[in-house]
Amino acid sequence: MWLDYEKIQKKIANIKELAILASKDYSNMVEDVYTKIQRMNNEIEIFILSGDTILCPSKATKFDFYVVLGVACPLHNFDDAVYVNQDLNDEDLEQIKNFDGNVICDSTFNYKDGTIEHEKTTKCMIVSKNSLFKRYYATQKDCTFLFGYDGESKMDFLMARINKAEKVRAKQIFAVLFTSYIFEEKAIKVKNQIVNSGRYAYLLHLKNVHYNRLITIEGIDAIVMIDCPLFDNLNIDIFIPIVTPCEINYMLTGQWDGIYDSHKIDEKHISTTTDLTQVKGAGEIILQSGFLGLEFGSDNKDYKIYEGQTGIADSYEKEGE
């Protein structure tokens, strides 16, 4: 494993802070990297952040510069970063050289800047040892894996999406949950899809998704999760189904569009009117539709509007009993 310390030294000359972002598999490098950077510039503030199996800027706090120790997200780029690298051996390089197709490397493999693309073929070789990186491409493309893979496939992806779409077809109240403001525009479009179908939808921004937070969301039938597709938040075991925009498309159209993309949305089902949805602080739900809640049951047929009383009650009957 190695880092481009020359690049780091140039970068830290003009910034006040940086973050060392490390996944668990690379945590043993943190102390050494921290010490070397501190020796280069003892005035710079260095923050140490722990990351997931995939390191994605949608999950990270904003900093001037990042030292990324781990596999970076291939879909979302850090604004300014240097990445840990490892070299391929001669045998691996020979396999890549002889492969007639697209070669996609994760950020830790310094092989001609990662991706080599051949426009005339759909064949793909994945160069990564990271399970989430490999799973993402395995569910998107027909792939060969340099380091092997035995996990979810395109067919598994399709079956899971269709089965979950059937589970939510009759649902009426959805929470559209997005984990970063880079997904806000997509979340609003998905919400409008649902509302245009005659159902109700909330918007919910929740940066850190886990079981204890999801079970506190009440009054909904299903959650639409809009997160970086490299993360595995769809299998959290709660009492309501968790789906993606892909399932919403299938629910509304009754057919699969042939695209293996959990975030794909169907623009035909989105209203062209101006959206007035507000998205405020983390965890705050704003309901754009008129729905405010359902009574369990009521025999009251009085539809007149009455003016309420003002003031503060000084006592209640049977108080304290």
Short mmCIF file of C-alpha atoms in Angstrom, two decimals:
data_model
loop_
_atom_site.label_atom_id
_atom_site.label_comp_id
_atom_site.label_asym_id
_atom_site.label_seq_id
_atom_site.Cartn_x
_atom_site.Cartn_y
_atom_site.Cartn_z
CA MET A 1 0.00 0.00 0.00
CA TRP A 2 1.26 3.47 -0.78
CA LEU A 3 0.21 7.12 -0.90
CA ASP A 4 1.36 10.00 -3.08
CA TYR A 5 2.92 12.09 -0.31
CA GLU A 6 4.28 14.60 -2.82
CA LYS A 7 0.74 15.46 -3.85
CA ILE A 8 -0.33 15.66 -0.21
CA GLN A 9 2.54 18.05 0.60
CA LYS A 10 1.58 20.37 -2.27
CA LYS A 11 -2.07 20.37 -1.26
CA ILE A 12 -1.62 21.07 2.43
CA ALA A 13 0.53 24.14 1.76
CA ASN A 14 -2.60 26.20 1.04
CA ILE A 15 -5.29 24.70 3.24
CA LYS A 16 -6.12 24.85 6.93
CA GLU A 17 -7.62 21.42 7.48
CA LEU A 18 -7.86 17.95 6.02
CA ALA A 19 -9.56 14.69 6.87
CA ILE A 20 -8.09 11.21 6.93
CA LEU A 21 -11.03 9.00 6.00
CA ALA A 22 -10.39 5.33 6.65
CA SER A 23 -12.42 2.16 6.32
CA LYS A 24 -11.96 -0.61 8.86
CA ASP A 25 -9.72 -2.69 6.57
CA TYR A 26 -7.24 0.20 6.28
CA SER A 27 -7.40 1.54 9.83
CA ASN A 28 -3.91 0.21 10.60
CA MET A 29 -2.50 2.88 8.26
CA VAL A 30 -4.03 5.87 10.05
CA GLU A 31 -1.38 6.47 12.71
CA ASP A 32 1.51 6.41 10.25
CA VAL A 33 -0.27 8.67 7.73
CA TYR A 34 -1.26 11.13 10.46
CA THR A 35 2.31 11.36 11.75
CA LYS A 36 3.81 11.94 8.30
CA ILE A 37 1.32 14.68 7.41
CA GLN A 38 1.84 16.39 10.74
CA ARG A 39 5.58 16.49 10.11
CA MET A 40 4.97 18.13 6.74
CA ASN A 41 2.83 20.88 8.27
CA ASN A 42 2.38 21.01 12.03
CA GLU A 43 -0.12 23.90 11.79
CA ILE A 44 -2.73 22.12 9.73
CA GLU A 45 -5.76 20.63 11.51
CA ILE A 46 -6.04 16.92 10.83
CA PHE A 47 -9.33 15.13 11.44
CA ILE A 48 -9.64 11.35 11.53
CA LEU A 49 -12.92 9.89 10.29
CA SER A 50 -14.00 6.27 10.24
CA GLY A 51 -15.89 5.15 7.17
CA ASP A 52 -17.90 2.23 5.87
CA THR A 53 -16.78 -0.56 3.57
CA ILE A 54 -17.14 1.96 0.74
CA LEU A 55 -15.98 5.55 1.31
CA CYS A 56 -18.48 7.94 -0.27
CA PRO A 57 -18.54 11.77 -0.10
CA SER A 58 -22.30 11.61 0.38
CA LYS A 59 -21.59 10.17 3.84
CA ALA A 60 -18.61 12.36 4.78
CA THR A 61 -18.37 15.73 6.48
CA LYS A 62 -17.15 18.49 4.15
CA PHE A 63 -13.39 19.23 4.30
CA ASP A 64 -10.88 21.09 2.12
CA PHE A 65 -8.97 17.90 1.34
CA TYR A 66 -9.24 14.17 2.02
CA VAL A 67 -6.75 11.37 2.39
CA VAL A 68 -8.87 8.35 1.46
CA LEU A 69 -7.70 5.09 3.01
CA GLY A 70 -10.00 2.52 1.48
CA VAL A 71 -12.11 1.91 -1.60
CA ALA A 72 -13.80 5.10 -2.78
CA CYS A 73 -17.31 5.22 -4.19
CA PRO A 74 -17.17 4.96 -8.01
CA LEU A 75 -20.39 6.98 -8.42
CA HIS A 76 -19.68 10.07 -6.30
CA ASN A 77 -16.35 11.87 -6.31
CA PHE A 78 -14.56 13.70 -3.52
CA ASP A 79 -13.90 17.31 -4.52
CA ASP A 80 -10.19 17.06 -3.70
CA ALA A 81 -8.49 13.92 -2.43
CA VAL A 82 -5.55 11.56 -2.62
CA TYR A 83 -6.19 7.82 -2.53
CA VAL A 84 -4.32 4.87 -1.09
CA ASN A 85 -2.99 2.58 -3.79
CA GLN A 86 -1.82 -0.98 -4.21
CA ASP A 87 0.02 -2.50 -7.16
CA LEU A 88 -1.13 -5.41 -9.27
CA ASN A 89 1.25 -8.32 -9.77
CA ASP A 90 2.46 -9.41 -13.19
CA GLU A 91 -0.05 -12.25 -13.47
CA ASP A 92 -2.98 -9.92 -12.75
CA LEU A 93 -1.67 -7.35 -15.22
CA GLU A 94 -1.41 -10.03 -17.88
CA GLN A 95 -5.04 -11.10 -17.36
CA ILE A 96 -6.18 -7.51 -17.68
CA LYS A 97 -4.09 -6.97 -20.79
CA ASN A 98 -5.58 -10.04 -22.47
CA PHE A 99 -9.19 -9.22 -21.54
CA ASP A 100 -11.25 -8.03 -24.51
CA GLY A 101 -13.67 -5.67 -22.81
CA ASN A 102 -14.10 -2.86 -20.31
CA VAL A 103 -11.85 -2.93 -17.26
CA ILE A 104 -13.16 -1.21 -14.12
CA CYS A 105 -10.78 -0.87 -11.18
CA ASP A 106 -11.59 0.41 -7.72
CA SER A 107 -9.70 3.45 -6.42
CA THR A 108 -7.01 1.40 -4.66
CA PHE A 109 -5.62 -0.09 -7.88
CA ASN A 110 -3.34 2.30 -9.71
CA TYR A 111 -3.89 0.84 -13.17
CA LYS A 112 -4.04 3.56 -15.83
CA ASP A 113 -6.32 5.73 -13.69
CA GLY A 114 -8.78 2.94 -13.09
CA THR A 115 -11.25 2.44 -15.91
CA ILE A 116 -10.47 1.37 -19.48
CA GLU A 117 -13.48 1.44 -21.78
CA HIS A 118 -14.05 -0.18 -25.17
CA GLU A 119 -17.19 1.20 -26.80
CA LYS A 120 -17.88 -1.84 -29.00
CA THR A 121 -18.31 -4.36 -26.20
CA THR A 122 -20.45 -4.76 -23.11
CA LYS A 123 -18.10 -7.28 -21.52
CA CYS A 124 -16.65 -6.07 -18.26
CA MET A 125 -13.85 -7.07 -15.87
CA ILE A 126 -14.00 -5.81 -12.28
CA VAL A 127 -10.67 -5.31 -10.53
CA SER A 128 -11.47 -5.08 -6.83
CA LYS A 129 -11.37 -7.09 -3.63
CA ASN A 130 -14.15 -5.00 -2.06
CA SER A 131 -17.42 -6.93 -1.65
CA LEU A 132 -19.76 -3.93 -2.06
CA PHE A 133 -17.89 -2.63 -5.10
CA LYS A 134 -18.14 -6.05 -6.75
CA ARG A 135 -21.79 -6.51 -5.79
CA TYR A 136 -22.77 -3.17 -7.33
CA TYR A 137 -21.32 -4.05 -10.72
CA ALA A 138 -22.52 -7.66 -10.53
CA THR A 139 -26.12 -6.42 -10.26
CA GLN A 140 -25.66 -3.93 -13.12
CA LYS A 141 -23.62 -5.75 -15.76
CA ASP A 142 -22.44 -9.14 -16.98
CA CYS A 143 -19.01 -9.15 -15.36
CA THR A 144 -15.83 -11.11 -14.99
CA PHE A 145 -14.04 -10.65 -11.67
CA LEU A 146 -10.27 -10.67 -11.44
CA PHE A 147 -10.40 -11.66 -7.76
CA GLY A 148 -13.55 -13.79 -7.90
CA TYR A 149 -17.10 -13.12 -6.74
CA ASP A 150 -19.87 -15.26 -5.31
CA GLY A 151 -22.77 -13.00 -4.45
CA GLU A 152 -25.87 -11.24 -5.74
CA SER A 153 -26.34 -11.26 -9.52
CA LYS A 154 -28.40 -9.30 -12.05
CA MET A 155 -31.17 -11.91 -11.77
CA ASP A 156 -31.13 -11.66 -7.97
CA PHE A 157 -31.39 -7.88 -8.29
CA LEU A 158 -34.36 -8.11 -10.66
CA MET A 159 -36.22 -10.70 -8.58
CA ALA A 160 -35.75 -8.70 -5.38
CA ARG A 161 -36.97 -5.47 -7.01
CA ILE A 162 -40.08 -7.06 -8.55
CA ASN A 163 -41.00 -8.95 -5.36
CA LYS A 164 -40.71 -5.80 -3.27
CA ALA A 165 -42.69 -3.78 -5.82
CA GLU A 166 -45.56 -6.25 -5.47
CA LYS A 167 -45.41 -5.87 -1.67
CA VAL A 168 -45.93 -2.10 -1.88
CA ARG A 169 -48.38 -1.99 -4.80
CA ALA A 170 -51.40 -1.60 -2.51
CA LYS A 171 -49.67 0.76 -0.05
CA GLN A 172 -50.92 4.32 0.22
CA ILE A 173 -48.52 6.27 2.46
CA PHE A 174 -44.80 6.44 1.63
CA ALA A 175 -41.83 8.10 3.30
CA VAL A 176 -39.26 9.06 0.66
CA LEU A 177 -36.03 8.96 2.62
CA PHE A 178 -32.85 10.47 1.21
CA THR A 179 -29.49 10.32 2.98
CA SER A 180 -27.70 13.30 1.44
CA TYR A 181 -28.69 16.56 -0.17
CA ILE A 182 -27.05 15.37 -3.39
CA PHE A 183 -30.11 13.08 -3.65
CA GLU A 184 -32.66 15.78 -2.80
CA GLU A 185 -33.73 16.52 -6.38
CA LYS A 186 -34.27 12.83 -7.11
CA ALA A 187 -36.20 12.41 -3.85
CA ILE A 188 -38.57 15.23 -4.81
CA LYS A 189 -39.16 13.63 -8.22
CA VAL A 190 -39.92 10.26 -6.63
CA LYS A 191 -42.29 11.92 -4.18
CA ASN A 192 -44.10 13.62 -7.06
CA GLN A 193 -44.38 10.27 -8.86
CA ILE A 194 -46.14 8.81 -5.83
CA VAL A 195 -48.42 11.82 -5.28
CA ASN A 196 -49.39 11.88 -8.97
CA SER A 197 -50.56 8.28 -8.61
CA GLY A 198 -53.12 9.33 -5.97
CA ARG A 199 -51.07 8.19 -2.99
CA TYR A 200 -49.48 10.19 -0.17
CA ALA A 201 -45.77 10.83 0.29
CA TYR A 202 -43.48 12.42 2.88
CA LEU A 203 -39.93 13.63 2.38
CA LEU A 204 -37.45 12.67 5.06
CA HIS A 205 -33.75 13.52 5.23
CA LEU A 206 -31.79 11.12 7.41
CA LYS A 207 -28.02 11.05 7.04
CA ASN A 208 -27.25 7.94 9.09
CA VAL A 209 -29.61 5.08 8.36
CA HIS A 210 -29.91 2.24 10.85
CA TYR A 211 -32.55 0.06 12.50
CA ASN A 212 -33.13 2.18 15.62
CA ARG A 213 -33.93 5.26 13.57
CA LEU A 214 -36.13 3.61 10.99
CA ILE A 215 -38.42 1.94 13.53
CA THR A 216 -39.32 5.37 14.98
CA ILE A 217 -40.93 6.49 11.71
CA GLU A 218 -44.68 6.15 12.22
CA GLY A 219 -47.82 6.55 10.16
CA ILE A 220 -46.44 5.17 6.89
CA ASP A 221 -46.86 1.98 4.89
CA ALA A 222 -43.44 1.82 3.19
CA ILE A 223 -40.09 3.58 2.89
CA VAL A 224 -38.50 4.56 -0.42
CA MET A 225 -34.75 4.63 0.25
CA ILE A 226 -32.62 6.97 -1.87
CA ASP A 227 -29.04 6.38 -0.88
CA CYS A 228 -25.75 5.71 -2.62
CA PRO A 229 -26.39 2.37 -4.40
CA LEU A 230 -23.08 1.03 -3.09
CA PHE A 231 -24.57 0.81 0.42
CA ASP A 232 -26.74 -2.03 1.67
CA ASN A 233 -29.60 -0.38 3.58
CA LEU A 234 -32.44 -2.27 1.89
CA ASN A 235 -32.14 -5.38 4.05
CA ILE A 236 -32.70 -3.68 7.41
CA ASP A 237 -35.35 -5.85 9.07
CA ILE A 238 -38.18 -3.54 10.13
CA PHE A 239 -41.96 -3.95 10.18
CA ILE A 240 -42.57 -2.16 6.85
CA PRO A 241 -40.98 -2.76 3.43
CA ILE A 242 -38.00 -0.69 2.24
CA VAL A 243 -37.89 -0.14 -1.51
CA THR A 244 -36.01 1.95 -4.09
CA PRO A 245 -37.18 4.22 -6.94
CA CYS A 246 -36.90 1.14 -9.18
CA GLU A 247 -39.78 -0.51 -7.32
CA ILE A 248 -41.86 2.66 -7.53
CA ASN A 249 -41.40 2.66 -11.33
CA TYR A 250 -42.52 -0.97 -11.50
CA MET A 251 -45.45 -0.31 -9.15
CA LEU A 252 -46.72 2.52 -11.35
CA THR A 253 -46.09 1.01 -14.79
CA GLY A 254 -46.52 -2.70 -14.10
CA GLN A 255 -43.44 -3.51 -16.14
CA TRP A 256 -39.67 -3.52 -15.90
CA ASP A 257 -37.84 -1.07 -18.16
CA GLY A 258 -34.85 -3.35 -18.74
CA ILE A 259 -32.45 -1.19 -16.74
CA TYR A 260 -30.65 -2.62 -13.70
CA ASP A 261 -30.57 0.63 -11.74
CA SER A 262 -32.20 0.99 -8.33
CA HIS A 263 -32.29 4.80 -8.67
CA LYS A 264 -33.83 4.96 -12.16
CA ILE A 265 -37.01 7.03 -12.24
CA ASP A 266 -39.66 7.31 -14.95
CA GLU A 267 -40.00 10.98 -15.90
CA LYS A 268 -43.39 10.33 -17.54
CA HIS A 269 -44.98 9.90 -14.11
CA ILE A 270 -43.67 13.20 -12.70
CA SER A 271 -45.81 16.32 -12.59
CA THR A 272 -44.54 19.29 -14.59
CA THR A 273 -45.96 21.76 -12.06
CA THR A 274 -43.65 23.62 -9.70
CA ASP A 275 -42.85 21.58 -6.62
CA LEU A 276 -43.19 23.45 -3.32
CA THR A 277 -41.80 20.75 -1.05
CA GLN A 278 -39.73 22.07 1.84
CA VAL A 279 -36.81 20.12 3.17
CA LYS A 280 -35.47 21.41 6.47
CA GLY A 281 -33.25 19.91 9.17
CA ALA A 282 -32.26 16.29 9.42
CA GLY A 283 -35.15 14.10 10.47
CA GLU A 284 -37.87 16.71 9.84
CA ILE A 285 -40.72 15.47 7.70
CA ILE A 286 -42.67 17.93 5.57
CA LEU A 287 -45.90 16.62 4.06
CA GLN A 288 -46.84 18.50 0.91
CA SER A 289 -50.18 16.79 0.39
CA GLY A 290 -53.25 17.60 2.45
CA PHE A 291 -53.01 14.41 4.47
CA LEU A 292 -52.41 15.02 8.17
CA GLY A 293 -53.40 11.71 9.72
CA LEU A 294 -56.20 9.13 9.91
CA GLU A 295 -58.53 8.62 12.81
CA PHE A 296 -58.87 5.02 13.95
CA GLY A 297 -62.63 5.38 13.77
CA SER A 298 -65.33 8.03 14.12
CA ASP A 299 -69.11 8.17 13.93
CA ASN A 300 -69.13 11.99 13.86
CA LYS A 301 -70.92 13.18 10.72
CA ASP A 302 -70.88 16.87 11.68
CA TYR A 303 -69.01 18.75 8.93
CA LYS A 304 -69.62 22.28 10.24
CA ILE A 305 -66.68 24.50 11.17
CA TYR A 306 -66.64 25.82 14.73
CA GLU A 307 -64.51 28.50 16.37
CA GLY A 308 -62.45 27.04 19.21
CA GLN A 309 -62.16 28.53 22.69
CA THR A 310 -59.10 30.45 23.81
CA GLY A 311 -57.38 30.58 27.20
CA ILE A 312 -55.92 28.05 29.62
CA ALA A 313 -58.05 25.55 31.54
CA ASP A 314 -57.50 25.81 35.30
CA SER A 315 -58.76 22.31 36.13
CA TYR A 316 -60.13 19.09 34.63
CA GLU A 317 -62.83 16.73 35.82
CA LYS A 318 -61.52 13.60 37.56
CA GLU A 319 -58.06 15.16 37.64
CA GLY A 320 -55.57 12.93 39.46
CA GLU A 321 -57.88 9.93 39.59
#
